[in-house]
Every structure is written in structure tokens, then in C-alpha cells.
Coordinates of C-alpha atoms and ligand atoms in Angstrom, one line a residue:
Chain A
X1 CA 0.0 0.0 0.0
X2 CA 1.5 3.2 -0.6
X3 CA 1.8 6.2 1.6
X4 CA 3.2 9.6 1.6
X5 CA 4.2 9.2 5.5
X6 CA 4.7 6.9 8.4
X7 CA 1.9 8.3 10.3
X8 CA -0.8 7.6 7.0
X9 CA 0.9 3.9 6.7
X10 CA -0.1 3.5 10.0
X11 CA -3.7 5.0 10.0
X12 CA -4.1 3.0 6.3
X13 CA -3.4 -0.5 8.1
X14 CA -5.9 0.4 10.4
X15 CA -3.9 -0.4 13.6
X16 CA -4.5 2.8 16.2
X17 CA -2.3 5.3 15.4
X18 CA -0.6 7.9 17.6
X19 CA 0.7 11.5 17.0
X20 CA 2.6 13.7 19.4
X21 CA 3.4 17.3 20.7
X22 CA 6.9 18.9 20.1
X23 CA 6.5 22.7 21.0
X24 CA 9.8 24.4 19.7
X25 CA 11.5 26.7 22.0
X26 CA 11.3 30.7 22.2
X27 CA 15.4 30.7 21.2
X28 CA 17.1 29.5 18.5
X29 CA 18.2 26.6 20.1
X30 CA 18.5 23.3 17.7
X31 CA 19.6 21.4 20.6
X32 CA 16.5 21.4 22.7
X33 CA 14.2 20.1 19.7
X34 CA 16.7 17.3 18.8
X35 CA 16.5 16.6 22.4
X36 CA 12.8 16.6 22.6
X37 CA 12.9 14.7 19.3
X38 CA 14.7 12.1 20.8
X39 CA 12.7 11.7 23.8
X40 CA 9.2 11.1 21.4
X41 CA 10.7 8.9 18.8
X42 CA 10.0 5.1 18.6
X43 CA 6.7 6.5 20.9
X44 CA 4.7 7.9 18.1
X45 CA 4.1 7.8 14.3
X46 CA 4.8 11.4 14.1
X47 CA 4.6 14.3 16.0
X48 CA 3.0 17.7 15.5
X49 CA 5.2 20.9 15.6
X50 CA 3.6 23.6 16.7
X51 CA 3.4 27.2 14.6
X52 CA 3.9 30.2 17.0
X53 CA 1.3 28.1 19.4
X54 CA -0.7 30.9 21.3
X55 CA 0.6 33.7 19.0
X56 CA 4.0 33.4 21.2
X57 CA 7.4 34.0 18.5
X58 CA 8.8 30.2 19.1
X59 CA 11.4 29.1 16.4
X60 CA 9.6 27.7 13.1
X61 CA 7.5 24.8 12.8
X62 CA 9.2 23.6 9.7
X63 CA 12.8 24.6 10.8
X64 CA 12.2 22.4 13.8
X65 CA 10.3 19.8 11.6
X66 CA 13.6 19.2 10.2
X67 CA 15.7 19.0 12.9
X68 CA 13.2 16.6 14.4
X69 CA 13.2 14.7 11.4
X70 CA 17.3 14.3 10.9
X71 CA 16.8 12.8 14.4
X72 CA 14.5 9.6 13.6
X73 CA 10.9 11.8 14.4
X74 CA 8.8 12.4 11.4
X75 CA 7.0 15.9 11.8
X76 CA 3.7 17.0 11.5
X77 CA 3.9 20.6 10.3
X78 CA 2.0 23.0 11.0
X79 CA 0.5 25.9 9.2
X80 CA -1.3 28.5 10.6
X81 CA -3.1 31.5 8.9
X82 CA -2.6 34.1 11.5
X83 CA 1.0 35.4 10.0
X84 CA 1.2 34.3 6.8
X85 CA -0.8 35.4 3.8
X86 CA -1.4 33.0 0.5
X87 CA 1.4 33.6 -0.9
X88 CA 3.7 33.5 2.0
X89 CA 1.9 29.6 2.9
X90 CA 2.0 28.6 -0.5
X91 CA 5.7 29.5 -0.5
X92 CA 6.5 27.7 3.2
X93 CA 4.7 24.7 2.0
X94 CA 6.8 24.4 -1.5
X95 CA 9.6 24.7 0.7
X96 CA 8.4 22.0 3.5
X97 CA 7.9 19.5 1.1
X98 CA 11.0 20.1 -0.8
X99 CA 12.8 19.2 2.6
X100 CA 11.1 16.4 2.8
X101 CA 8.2 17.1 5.3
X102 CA 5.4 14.8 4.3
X103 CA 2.3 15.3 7.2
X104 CA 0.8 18.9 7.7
X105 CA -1.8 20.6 9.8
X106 CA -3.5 23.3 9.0
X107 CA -4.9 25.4 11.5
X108 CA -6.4 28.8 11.4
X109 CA -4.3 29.7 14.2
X110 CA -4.9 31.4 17.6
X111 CA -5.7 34.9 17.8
X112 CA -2.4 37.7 18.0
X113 CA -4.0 39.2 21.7
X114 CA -2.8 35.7 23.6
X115 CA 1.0 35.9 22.6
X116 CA 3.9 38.1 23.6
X117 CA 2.8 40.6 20.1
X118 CA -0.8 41.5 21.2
X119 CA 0.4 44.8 19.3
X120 CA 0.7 42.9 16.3
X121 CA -1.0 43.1 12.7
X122 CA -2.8 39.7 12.0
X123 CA -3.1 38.2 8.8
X124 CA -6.1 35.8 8.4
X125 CA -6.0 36.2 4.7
X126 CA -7.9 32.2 4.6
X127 CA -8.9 30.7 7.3
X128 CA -8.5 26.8 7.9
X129 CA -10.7 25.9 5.4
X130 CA -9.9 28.0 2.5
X131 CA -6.3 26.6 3.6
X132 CA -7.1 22.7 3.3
X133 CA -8.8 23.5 0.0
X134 CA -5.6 25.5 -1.3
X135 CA -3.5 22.2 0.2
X136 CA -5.1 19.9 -1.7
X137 CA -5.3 21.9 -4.9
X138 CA -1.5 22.9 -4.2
X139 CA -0.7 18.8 -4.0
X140 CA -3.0 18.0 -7.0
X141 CA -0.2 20.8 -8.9
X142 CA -2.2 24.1 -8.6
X143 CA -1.2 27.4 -6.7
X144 CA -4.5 29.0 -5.2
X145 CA -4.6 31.5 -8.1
X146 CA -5.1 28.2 -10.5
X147 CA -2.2 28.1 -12.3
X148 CA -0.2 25.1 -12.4
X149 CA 2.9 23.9 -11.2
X150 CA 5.6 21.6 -12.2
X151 CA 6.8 19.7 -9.5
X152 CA 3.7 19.5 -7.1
X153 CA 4.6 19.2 -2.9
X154 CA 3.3 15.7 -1.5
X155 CA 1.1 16.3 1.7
X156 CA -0.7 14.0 4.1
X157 CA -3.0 16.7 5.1
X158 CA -5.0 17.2 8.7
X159 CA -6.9 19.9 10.4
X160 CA -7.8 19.9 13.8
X161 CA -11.5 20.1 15.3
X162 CA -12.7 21.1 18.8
X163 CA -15.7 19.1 20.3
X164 CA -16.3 21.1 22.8
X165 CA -16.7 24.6 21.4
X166 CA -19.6 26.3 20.7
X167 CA -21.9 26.1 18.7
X168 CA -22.1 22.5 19.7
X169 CA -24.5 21.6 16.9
X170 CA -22.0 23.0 14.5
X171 CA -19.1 20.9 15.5
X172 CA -19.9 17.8 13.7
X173 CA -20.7 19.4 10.7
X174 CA -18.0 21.3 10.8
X175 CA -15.3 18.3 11.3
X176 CA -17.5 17.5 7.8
X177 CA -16.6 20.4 6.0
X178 CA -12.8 20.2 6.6
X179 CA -12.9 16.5 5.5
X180 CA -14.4 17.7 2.1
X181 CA -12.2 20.5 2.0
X182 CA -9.3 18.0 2.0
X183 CA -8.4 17.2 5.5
X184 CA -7.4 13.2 5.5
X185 CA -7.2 13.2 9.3
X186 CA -8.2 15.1 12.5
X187 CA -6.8 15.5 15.8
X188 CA -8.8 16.8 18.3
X189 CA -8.8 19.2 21.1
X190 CA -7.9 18.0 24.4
X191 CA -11.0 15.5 25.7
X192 CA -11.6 15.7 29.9
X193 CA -15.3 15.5 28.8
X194 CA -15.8 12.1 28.0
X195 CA -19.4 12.0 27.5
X196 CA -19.6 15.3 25.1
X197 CA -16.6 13.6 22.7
X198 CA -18.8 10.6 22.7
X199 CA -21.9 12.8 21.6
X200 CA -19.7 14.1 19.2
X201 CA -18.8 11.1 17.8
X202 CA -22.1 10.2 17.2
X203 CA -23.1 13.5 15.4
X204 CA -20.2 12.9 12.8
X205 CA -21.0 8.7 12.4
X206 CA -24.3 10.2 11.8
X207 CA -22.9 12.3 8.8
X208 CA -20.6 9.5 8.0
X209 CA -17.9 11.7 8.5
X210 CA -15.3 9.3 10.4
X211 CA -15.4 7.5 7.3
X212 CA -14.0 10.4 5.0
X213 CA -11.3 11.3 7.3
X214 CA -9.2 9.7 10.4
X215 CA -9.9 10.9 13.3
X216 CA -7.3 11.1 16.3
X217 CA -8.6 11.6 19.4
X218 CA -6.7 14.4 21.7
X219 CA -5.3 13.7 25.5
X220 CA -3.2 15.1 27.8
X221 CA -1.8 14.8 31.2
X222 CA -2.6 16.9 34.0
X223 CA 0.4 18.3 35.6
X224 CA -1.5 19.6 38.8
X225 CA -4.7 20.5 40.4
X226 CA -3.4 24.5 39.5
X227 CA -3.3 23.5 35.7
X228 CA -6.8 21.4 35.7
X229 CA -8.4 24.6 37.4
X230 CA -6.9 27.2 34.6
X231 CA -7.5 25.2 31.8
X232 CA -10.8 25.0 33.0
X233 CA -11.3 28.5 33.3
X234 CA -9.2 30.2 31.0
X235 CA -8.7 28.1 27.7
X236 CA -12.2 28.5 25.4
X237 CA -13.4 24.8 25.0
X238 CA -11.2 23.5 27.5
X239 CA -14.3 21.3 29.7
X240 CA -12.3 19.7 32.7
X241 CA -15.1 18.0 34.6
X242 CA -14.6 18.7 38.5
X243 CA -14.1 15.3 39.1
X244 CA -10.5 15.0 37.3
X245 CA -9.6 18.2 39.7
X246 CA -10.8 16.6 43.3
X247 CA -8.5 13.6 41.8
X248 CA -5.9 15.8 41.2
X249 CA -6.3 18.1 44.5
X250 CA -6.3 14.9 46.7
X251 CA -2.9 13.1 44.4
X252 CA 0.0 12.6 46.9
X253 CA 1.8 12.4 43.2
X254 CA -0.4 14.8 41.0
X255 CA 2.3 14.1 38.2
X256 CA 1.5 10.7 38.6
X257 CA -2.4 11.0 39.1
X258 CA -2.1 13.2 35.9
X259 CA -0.3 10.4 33.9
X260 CA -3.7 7.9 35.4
X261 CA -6.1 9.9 33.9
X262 CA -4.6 10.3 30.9
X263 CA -4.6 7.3 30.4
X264 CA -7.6 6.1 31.3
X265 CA -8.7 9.1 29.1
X266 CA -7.3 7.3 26.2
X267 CA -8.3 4.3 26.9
X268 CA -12.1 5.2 27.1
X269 CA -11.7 7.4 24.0
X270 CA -10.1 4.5 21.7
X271 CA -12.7 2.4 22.6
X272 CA -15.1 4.7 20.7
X273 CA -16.1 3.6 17.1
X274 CA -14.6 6.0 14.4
X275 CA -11.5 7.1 16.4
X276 CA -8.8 5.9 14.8
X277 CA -5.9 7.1 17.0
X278 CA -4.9 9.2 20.1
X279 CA -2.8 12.6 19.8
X280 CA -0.5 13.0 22.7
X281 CA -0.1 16.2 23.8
X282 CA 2.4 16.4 26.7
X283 CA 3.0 20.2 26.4
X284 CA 6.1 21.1 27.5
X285 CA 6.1 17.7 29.3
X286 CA 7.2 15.7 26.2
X287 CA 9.1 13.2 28.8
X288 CA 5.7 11.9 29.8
X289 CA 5.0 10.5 26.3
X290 CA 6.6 7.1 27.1
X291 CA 5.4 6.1 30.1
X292 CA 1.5 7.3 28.8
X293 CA 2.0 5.1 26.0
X294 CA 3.6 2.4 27.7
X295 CA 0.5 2.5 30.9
X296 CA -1.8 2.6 27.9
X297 CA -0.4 -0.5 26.4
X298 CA 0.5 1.2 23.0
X299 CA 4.3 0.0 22.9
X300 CA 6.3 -1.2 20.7
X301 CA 4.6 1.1 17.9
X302 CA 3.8 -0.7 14.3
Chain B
X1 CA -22.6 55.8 10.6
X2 CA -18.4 56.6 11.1
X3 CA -17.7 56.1 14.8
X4 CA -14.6 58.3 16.8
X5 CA -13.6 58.9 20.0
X6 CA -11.8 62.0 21.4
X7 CA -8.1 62.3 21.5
X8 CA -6.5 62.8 24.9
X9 CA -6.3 66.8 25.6
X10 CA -2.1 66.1 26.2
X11 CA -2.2 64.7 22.4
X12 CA -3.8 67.3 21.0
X13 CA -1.7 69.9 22.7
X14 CA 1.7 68.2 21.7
X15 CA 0.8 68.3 17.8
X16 CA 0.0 71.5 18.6
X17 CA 3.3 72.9 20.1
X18 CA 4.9 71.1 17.5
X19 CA 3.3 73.4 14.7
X20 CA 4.9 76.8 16.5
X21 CA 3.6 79.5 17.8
X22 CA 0.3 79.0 16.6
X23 CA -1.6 82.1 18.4
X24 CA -5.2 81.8 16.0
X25 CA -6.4 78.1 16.4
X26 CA -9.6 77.1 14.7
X27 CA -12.0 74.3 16.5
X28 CA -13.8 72.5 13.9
X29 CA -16.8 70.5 14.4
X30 CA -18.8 68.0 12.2
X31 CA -22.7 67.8 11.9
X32 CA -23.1 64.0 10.9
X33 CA -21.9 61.5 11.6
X34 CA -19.5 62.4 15.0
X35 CA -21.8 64.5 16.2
X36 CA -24.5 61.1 16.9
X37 CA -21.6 59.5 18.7
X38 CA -20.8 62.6 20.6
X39 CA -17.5 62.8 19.5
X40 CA -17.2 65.9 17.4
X41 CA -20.2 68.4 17.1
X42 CA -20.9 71.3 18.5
X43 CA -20.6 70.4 21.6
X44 CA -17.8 68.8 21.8
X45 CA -16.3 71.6 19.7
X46 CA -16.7 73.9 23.1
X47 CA -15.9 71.5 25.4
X48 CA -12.5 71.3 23.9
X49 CA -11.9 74.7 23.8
X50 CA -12.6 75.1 27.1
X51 CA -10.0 72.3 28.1
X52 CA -7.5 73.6 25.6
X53 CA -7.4 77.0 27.3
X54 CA -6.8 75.6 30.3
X55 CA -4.2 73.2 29.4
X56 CA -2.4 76.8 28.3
X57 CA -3.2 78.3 30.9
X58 CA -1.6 75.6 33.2
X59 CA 1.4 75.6 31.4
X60 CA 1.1 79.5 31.3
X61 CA 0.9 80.1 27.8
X62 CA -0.2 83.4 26.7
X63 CA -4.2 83.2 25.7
X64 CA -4.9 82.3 22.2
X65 CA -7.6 82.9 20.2
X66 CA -9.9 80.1 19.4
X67 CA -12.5 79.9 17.0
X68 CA -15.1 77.6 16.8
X69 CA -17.4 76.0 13.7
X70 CA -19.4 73.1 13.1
X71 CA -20.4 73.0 9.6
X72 CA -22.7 70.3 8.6
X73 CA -20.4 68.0 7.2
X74 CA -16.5 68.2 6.8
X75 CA -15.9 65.3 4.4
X76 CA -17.3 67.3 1.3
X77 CA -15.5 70.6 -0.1
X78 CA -19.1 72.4 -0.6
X79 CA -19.4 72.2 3.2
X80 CA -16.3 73.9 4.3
X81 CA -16.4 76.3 2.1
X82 CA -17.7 79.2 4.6
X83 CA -14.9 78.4 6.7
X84 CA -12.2 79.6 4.5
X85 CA -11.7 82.9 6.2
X86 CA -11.4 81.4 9.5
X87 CA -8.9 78.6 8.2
X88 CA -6.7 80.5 6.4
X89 CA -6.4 83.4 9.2
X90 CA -5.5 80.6 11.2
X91 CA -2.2 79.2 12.2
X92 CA -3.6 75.7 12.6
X93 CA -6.8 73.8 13.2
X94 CA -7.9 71.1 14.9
X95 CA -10.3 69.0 13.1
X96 CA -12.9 67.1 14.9
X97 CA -13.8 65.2 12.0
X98 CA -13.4 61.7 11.3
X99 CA -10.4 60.9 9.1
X100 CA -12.1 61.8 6.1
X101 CA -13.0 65.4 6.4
X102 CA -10.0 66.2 8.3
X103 CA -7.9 64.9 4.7
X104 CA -11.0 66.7 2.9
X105 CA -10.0 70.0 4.9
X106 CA -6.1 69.3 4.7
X107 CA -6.2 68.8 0.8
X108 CA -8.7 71.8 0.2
X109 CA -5.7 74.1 2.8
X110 CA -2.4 73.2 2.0
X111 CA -0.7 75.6 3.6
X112 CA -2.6 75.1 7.1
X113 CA -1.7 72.7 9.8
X114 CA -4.4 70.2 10.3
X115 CA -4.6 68.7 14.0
X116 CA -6.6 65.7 14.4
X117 CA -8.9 66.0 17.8
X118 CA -10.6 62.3 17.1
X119 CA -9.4 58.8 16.6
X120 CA -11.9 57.2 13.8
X121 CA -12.8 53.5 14.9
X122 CA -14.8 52.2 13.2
X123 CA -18.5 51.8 11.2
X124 CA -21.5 50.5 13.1
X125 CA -24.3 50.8 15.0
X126 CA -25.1 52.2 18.7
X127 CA -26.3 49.6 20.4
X128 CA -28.1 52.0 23.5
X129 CA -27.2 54.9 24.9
X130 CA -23.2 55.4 25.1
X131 CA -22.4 52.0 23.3
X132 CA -21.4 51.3 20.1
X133 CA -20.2 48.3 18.1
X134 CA -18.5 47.6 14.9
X135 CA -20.2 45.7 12.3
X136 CA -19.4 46.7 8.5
X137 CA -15.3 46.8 7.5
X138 CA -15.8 47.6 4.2
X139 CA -14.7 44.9 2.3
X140 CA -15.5 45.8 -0.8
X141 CA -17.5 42.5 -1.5
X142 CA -20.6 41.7 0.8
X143 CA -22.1 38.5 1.7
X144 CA -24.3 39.6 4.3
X145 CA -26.8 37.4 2.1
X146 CA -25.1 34.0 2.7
X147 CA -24.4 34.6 6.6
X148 CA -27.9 35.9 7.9
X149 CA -26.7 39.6 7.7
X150 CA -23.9 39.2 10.6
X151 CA -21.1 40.1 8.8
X152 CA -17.8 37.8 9.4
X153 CA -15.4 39.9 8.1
X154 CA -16.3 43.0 10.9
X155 CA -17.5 40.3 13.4
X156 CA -15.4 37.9 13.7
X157 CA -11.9 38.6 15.4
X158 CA -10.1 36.3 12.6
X159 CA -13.0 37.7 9.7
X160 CA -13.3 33.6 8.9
X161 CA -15.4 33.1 6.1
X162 CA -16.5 29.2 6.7
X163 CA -17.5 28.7 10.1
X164 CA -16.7 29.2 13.7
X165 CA -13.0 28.9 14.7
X166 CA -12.5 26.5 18.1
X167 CA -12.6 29.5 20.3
X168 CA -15.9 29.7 20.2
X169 CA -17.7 29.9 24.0
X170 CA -20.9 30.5 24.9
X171 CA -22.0 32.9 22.5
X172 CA -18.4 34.8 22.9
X173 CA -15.0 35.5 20.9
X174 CA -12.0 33.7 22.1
X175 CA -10.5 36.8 22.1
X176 CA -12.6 38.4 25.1
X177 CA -15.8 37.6 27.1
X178 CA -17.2 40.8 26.4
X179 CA -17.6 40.3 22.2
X180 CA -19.8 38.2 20.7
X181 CA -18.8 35.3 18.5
X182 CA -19.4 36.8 14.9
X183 CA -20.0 32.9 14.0
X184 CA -22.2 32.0 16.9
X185 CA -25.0 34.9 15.8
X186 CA -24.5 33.4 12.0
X187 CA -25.1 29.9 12.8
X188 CA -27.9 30.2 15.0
X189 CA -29.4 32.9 12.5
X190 CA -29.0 30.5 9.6
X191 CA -30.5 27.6 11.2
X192 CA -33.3 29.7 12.4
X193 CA -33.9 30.5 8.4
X194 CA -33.2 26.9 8.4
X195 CA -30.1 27.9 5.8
X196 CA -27.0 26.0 7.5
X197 CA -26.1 24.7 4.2
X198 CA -25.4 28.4 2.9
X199 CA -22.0 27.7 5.0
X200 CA -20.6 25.7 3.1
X201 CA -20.7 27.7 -0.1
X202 CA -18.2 30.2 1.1
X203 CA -15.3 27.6 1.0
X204 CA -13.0 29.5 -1.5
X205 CA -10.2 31.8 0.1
X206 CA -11.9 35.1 0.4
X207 CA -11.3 37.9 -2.5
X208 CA -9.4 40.4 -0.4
X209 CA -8.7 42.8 -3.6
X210 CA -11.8 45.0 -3.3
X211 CA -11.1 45.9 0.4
X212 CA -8.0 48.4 1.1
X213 CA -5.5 45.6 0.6
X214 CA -5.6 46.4 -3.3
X215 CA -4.2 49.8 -2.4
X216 CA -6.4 52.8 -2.2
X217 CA -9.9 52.6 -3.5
X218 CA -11.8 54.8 -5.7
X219 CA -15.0 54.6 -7.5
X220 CA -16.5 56.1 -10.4
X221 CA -19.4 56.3 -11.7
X222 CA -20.1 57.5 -15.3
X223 CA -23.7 57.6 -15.3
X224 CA -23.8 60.5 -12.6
X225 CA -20.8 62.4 -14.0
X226 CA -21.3 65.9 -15.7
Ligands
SF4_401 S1 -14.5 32.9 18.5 FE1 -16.0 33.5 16.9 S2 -15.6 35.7 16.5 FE2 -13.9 34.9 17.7 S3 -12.4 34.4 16.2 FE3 -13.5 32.5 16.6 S4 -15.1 32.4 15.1 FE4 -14.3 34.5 15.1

């Protein structure tokens, strides 16, 4: 069977497949993403790396993408609209894929007023469906203007989708809309709320959608009761039921309680028909990929 | 209508100084449109004189003379034509105009300094009594039609043109509890109208060249030319 990446080999075969978080640093140091690189790999298909994640300046997703990937990780890249106009993405991706980046995510991209530049001029020239549909156009040998390209970049392309945002009704669709736009898989956002993912996986079997696109479902470890409660409060669409923060309150190890539920998270979530795979995302905590994976029962990976 | 807000007195005075020794200052107003917001008629016109005289007097400045006007409308040449004595016996003014008829008064006086007394925000609505929101950017290319007349360029913070993004809470932006989601009023007005599908239509990247990305605009039209 052919494939453009390890992570769609995986997904194709139809074992569960597992993706990653590498956040870059804020300095231009290659050392700390080989290191982090070299902490996920043999834990994951691939892992995502992130694009100025919460409009903070970070060194570049597809600079770091390479550095992960001359250390054995194969990168997810990711692509946000929020600094880059079409030409400036067209002209990233070109480059990406000529260095031999095969998986990318296209986001819209958080909003300027959460980083360190809130006095910055945002871009949002597309938005993350006008940027799947210029992906795929891009790989089938088009620019977005229409006219044609010789050598056309090779993309396994994903969006992401979040479950528990509003309007709830909309969400399913809207996982829909990115699949026909182009999107071949999906990670989620972060799931605490078990039973709202599973509703949500309903609504899209019901459109059939988990059959257009993979879908990996999102978890992450709690690091304390602190964290749980300002997620909760302060990230939009971030639904920590109060439950997971008595748990993590009463932990004589909240590091280890946090690694528990994440895994118990992922174990509930896999179970669920039409996820495909779990996304890790151990943010700034990439060292608690392998024992997740390993509680989880997910090693040696395919 | 064209919202503004009032510059900071310290502002004002700063551009000021910076002209010289500017001893005949006119005050000019604007009848429309930041006269409704309270930002620039006749009113407003005073008010500022009076803090203006005491900001000189504070820094003991010898009194100037002020003059104050409000024509009807600043943003067309007919309309500040009666003010040409007064603006070109003055040494400066200070326009409380939106950005348009302070340019229309700069271009029509070259040779006067023209002092901005407002910030221009932006077009929309009052929505009661000292509250006013944003809700038309002027693209240049309006779908108001497919979106159940919420416009996503003005109302959303990202202006996404196929859907909600996944900061979507409760009715409010991502980017403060105090906006409304642009995409939550356009989902649950298109599923009232029972028109979800209209969504989807929009999936091509947005045609940004008739909005002030395509450099400055200008339209003619032939028909009503002389
Ligand atoms: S929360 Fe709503 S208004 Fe704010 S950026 Fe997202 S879609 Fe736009």
C-alpha cells in the first residue's frame, strides 16, 4: 500500500495510530528540539510541531520539523493562517515538502491578543478551510490562483477540530466540512469531557464523517490541580469536569495521578467507534509520552 | 454611521506645540456622523476649547484665540467652504472630524496645519445609549446574504469566512468575554432561516482585492458624471 508518511501507513493499516506534541523553543536553540525529538521517537508515528502556538514568537515549525526529522521523528507541520498570507503559505509549504516534510496541519491559528505581540497586525488572509482547500489543490499541482505547477509538494494533510466549542450543533458538521475541504485526518482538542466527545462522535458517524477522514482523538496529562483549574477557566473549549480536579487536588503524586487519567482518558476514548488514534499532547512535558504510551499498552509502535 | 472617539487633551496639545507658535487656532466640528456619537459636534467643539485654554493656561501660555465652527459635514468641499476665512487666518486647526474630512479640509488648505482632535474606529451601530459596536469593515464585496446579515469579516476577530473557529464559547470570541462570536450569531441565524447549508458555499479563500488591501480605492461612476 502506498503512503506519503509513516503516520498515514499506520492509519491505512488500520492499527491505532498515535501522533505527538513537540513545542519548539522561544530561542534558537536546535539542541533542545533534537533533544525533545529524541525523547518522542519510537513513541509515536509522528509528532506535531507547533506554529507560534498561542501567537507566542517560538522558532519555526518547519525549521524544527527538520531538525526533528534528521533525528528519527517524522513531523507533523503546521501551518497556521494568522501570519502568513497566500502567498507567503504557498511559499513555506513548496519549501516544507521540498525538505522532505510529508504530514501537515493546517490550522487557522490562535488569535495575535494571547501571545507576547498582542500589538501585532494579524493576517487571516484564509482561514482553515480556505487553507485545506488550497493544500489539496496545491498537491493535486495548482497554486490557489489556478495556475499550475511543475513539480507538485506531496502532503498528508490534517486539520484539527474542537468538540467542545460552541456552537455545539456546529461541530460535527464542521469536522464534515474540513474533511471535504481535503483534511485526511483530524486531531482533536484535548477531551476531559468524556461523554460530550462521545456525543460528538455520534453526530459525525451520523454524517458518516469518520469515514472520509481519520480521526485522532486528543489527551493530555494533568500536571496539577493549579493547571486542571486554569485550563478549565481560561482556555475556550477546555471542559475539565470537576471530578478529574478533586482527583488531582487529593494526588500525593499529581504528576502521577495526571499520567492515570490520561490514560484512562485514552483508553475510554479509543474504545469509541470511528476514532482511529490518540494525539498525545504532553506540552512542555514531552518526557511523559513514554510512560503514557507504555501504561496505555500502546508499545512497541507498528 | 463613522464612529470616533476623542483624543486625549495632552495629544492634541503636543501636535500643537509642535506646529509653533500657533496664536489663532480654529476648533472645527462635524454635523453627521461624530456629532450622533458625541465625539465631534458642536458640543464637543466647546468643550475642547474650554480644556484647551486651560491646558495653556496651566502651562502659562499666553491666551490664544480660538474659533469655533461646526459645519454640517466636513468630508465634502461644498461644506467647508464658509470656513475659509477662518482657516486661512488661522495658524492651525484642529479638526474634529473623522479621518475623512480632516484629509478633505487638509487637501482643500495646504498651507494650514491640520490637527486631528478624534481617533476614527470604526463603522456601526449604537447599540443603547453610550455603546457602540463595529459591524461593516468595508470589504468591498458583501455577503451579508449567505451569513444571515452578521457580517464575518467585521465580526469575527479572525473575519473567517466558513464557520466558527475552536474559540468559540458560549455565545463569545476567544478573544474576550465581552464580544460576541461573529460565527455563533451566524449559525444560530442560519439555522433559524433553516439555511445552515449556505456555509458551506463560502469555501474559497476570500477575495481580499476589493477591500484596502488592493491599495487605495476609488470609485467612479459615469452615469452620474457631468
Ligand atoms: S470565537 Fe468566533 S468571532 Fe472569535 S475568532 Fe473565533 S469564530 Fe471569530
Amino acid at each position: 500500500m502506498s503512503h506519503r508518511s509513516n503516520l498515514e501507513r499506520v492509519l491505512k493499516s488500520g492499527e491505532f495510530a498515535v501522533t505527538a506534541e513537540l513545542g519548539p523553543p522561544k530561542s534558537a536553540s536546535a539542541e533542545i528540539v533534537k533533544e525533545k525529538a529524541r525523547m518522542l521517537e519510537g513513541y509515536c508515528e509522528a509528532a506535531n510541531i507547533t506554529d507560534c502556538q498561542t501567537a507566542i514568537v517560538r522558532l519555526s515549525s518547519i525549521a524544527a520539523g527538520v531538525l526533528a526529522q534528521n533525528e528519527g521523528l517524522e513531523p507533523v507541520i503546521q501551518m497556521t493562517c494568522r501570519d502568513r498570507n497566500r502567498i507567503g503559505i504557498q511559499a513555506d509549504l513548496l519549501g516544507a515538502s521540498a525538505l522532505g516534510a510529508r504530514n501537515l496541519l493546517c490550522l487557522t491559528g490562535d488569535h495575535q491578543s494571547f501571545g507576547n505581540h498582542p500589538k501585532s497586525k494579524n493576517v487571516f488572509d484564509m482561514d482553515s478551510i480556505s487553507l485545506l482547500k488550497m493544500v489539496k489543490g496545491m498537491c493535486e499541482g495548482r497554486f490557489e490562483c489556478g495556475e499550475e505547477m511543475k513539480e507538485a509538494p506531496t502532503f498528508f494533510i490534517g486539520a484539527a477540530e474542537n468538540p467542545f466549542a460552541d456552537p455545539f450543533e456546529f461541530r460535527a458538521p464542521r469536522l464534515a466540512m474540513k474533511a471535504e475541504a481535503g483534511a485526511e485526518f483530524i486531531q482533536t482538542q484535548i477531551i476531559y469531557n468524556i461523554d460530550k466527545f462521545k456525543e460528538w462522535m455520534r453526530q459525525v458517524r451520523e454524517l458518516g464523517a469518520h469515514e472520509k477522514t481519520y480521526i485522532l482523538a486528543g489527551v493530555a496529562p494533568l500536571k496539577s490541580a493549579g493547571m486542571a483549574k486554569y485550563m478549565k477557566k481560561n482556555v475556550p473549549g477546555m471542559d475539565v469536569p470537576d471530578e478529574y480536579i478533586e482527583r488531582m487536588a487529593n494526588a500525593a503524586d499529581p504528576k502521577a495521578e495526571g499520567i492515570q487519567i490520561c490514560v484512562e482518558v485514552l483508553e475510554e476514548v479509543r474504545a469509541v467507534e470511528g476514532v482511529s488514534g490518540a494525539h498525545v499532547m504532553a506540552i512542555e512535558w514531552e518526557e511523559a509520552v513514554p510512560e503514557i504510551m507504555e501504561k496505555a499498552g500502546l508499545l512497541p509502535r507498528p | 454611521m463613522i464612529k470616533a472617539e476623542r483624543k486625549p487633551v495632552s495629544e492634541i496639545m503636543k501636535m500643537l506645540s509642535a506646529t509653533g507658535d500657533c496664536n489663532n487656532v480654529v476648533v472645527a466640528g462635524c454635523g453627521t456622523c461624530v456629532t450622533i456619537c458625541f465625539a465631534g459636534g458642536e458640543q464637543e467643539v466647546e468643550s475642547l476649547v474650554q480644556e484647551v485654554k486651560i491646558a495653556d493656561s496651566t502651562c502659562g501660555r499666553d491666551p490664544r484665540t480660538y474659533t469655533e465652527t461646526t459645519p454640517q459635514r466636513q468630508c465634502e468641499v461644498e461644506f467647508i467652504e464658509p470656513l475659509e476665512d477662518a482657516v486661512t487666518g488661522a495658524d492651525a486647526v484642529i479638526s474634529l472630524a473623522c479621518g475623512v474630512g480632516v484629509q478633505v479640509l487638509a487637501e482643500r488648505y495646504p498651507d494650514t496645519q491640520v490637527i486631528p482632535g478624534l481617533n476614527t474606529t470604526f463603522m456601526g451601530p449604537p447599540v443603547k445609549q453610550g455603546e457602540w459596536y463595529e459591524n461593516c469593515a468595508g470589504c468591498g464585496d458583501c455577503v451579508l446574504g449567505w451569513t444571515a446579515g452578521v457580517c464575518p469579516v467585521a465580526r469575527c476577530a479572525k473575519s473567517m469566512m466558513n464557520g466558527p473557529c475552536g474559540g468559540s464559547q458560549d455565545g463569545k470570541c476567544e478573544v474576550g468575554k465581552d464580544i460576541d462570536c461573529g460565527w455563533a450569531l451566524i449559525v444560530s441565524g442560519l439555522s433559524r432561516k433553516g439555511q445552515l447549508d449556505f456555509i458551506a458555499k463560502a469555501a474559497k479563500a476570500k477575495d481580499w482585492s476589493p477591500s484596502s488591501h488592493g491599495g487605495q480605492r476609488k470609485m467612479t461612476r459615469e452615469d452620474l458624471m457631468i
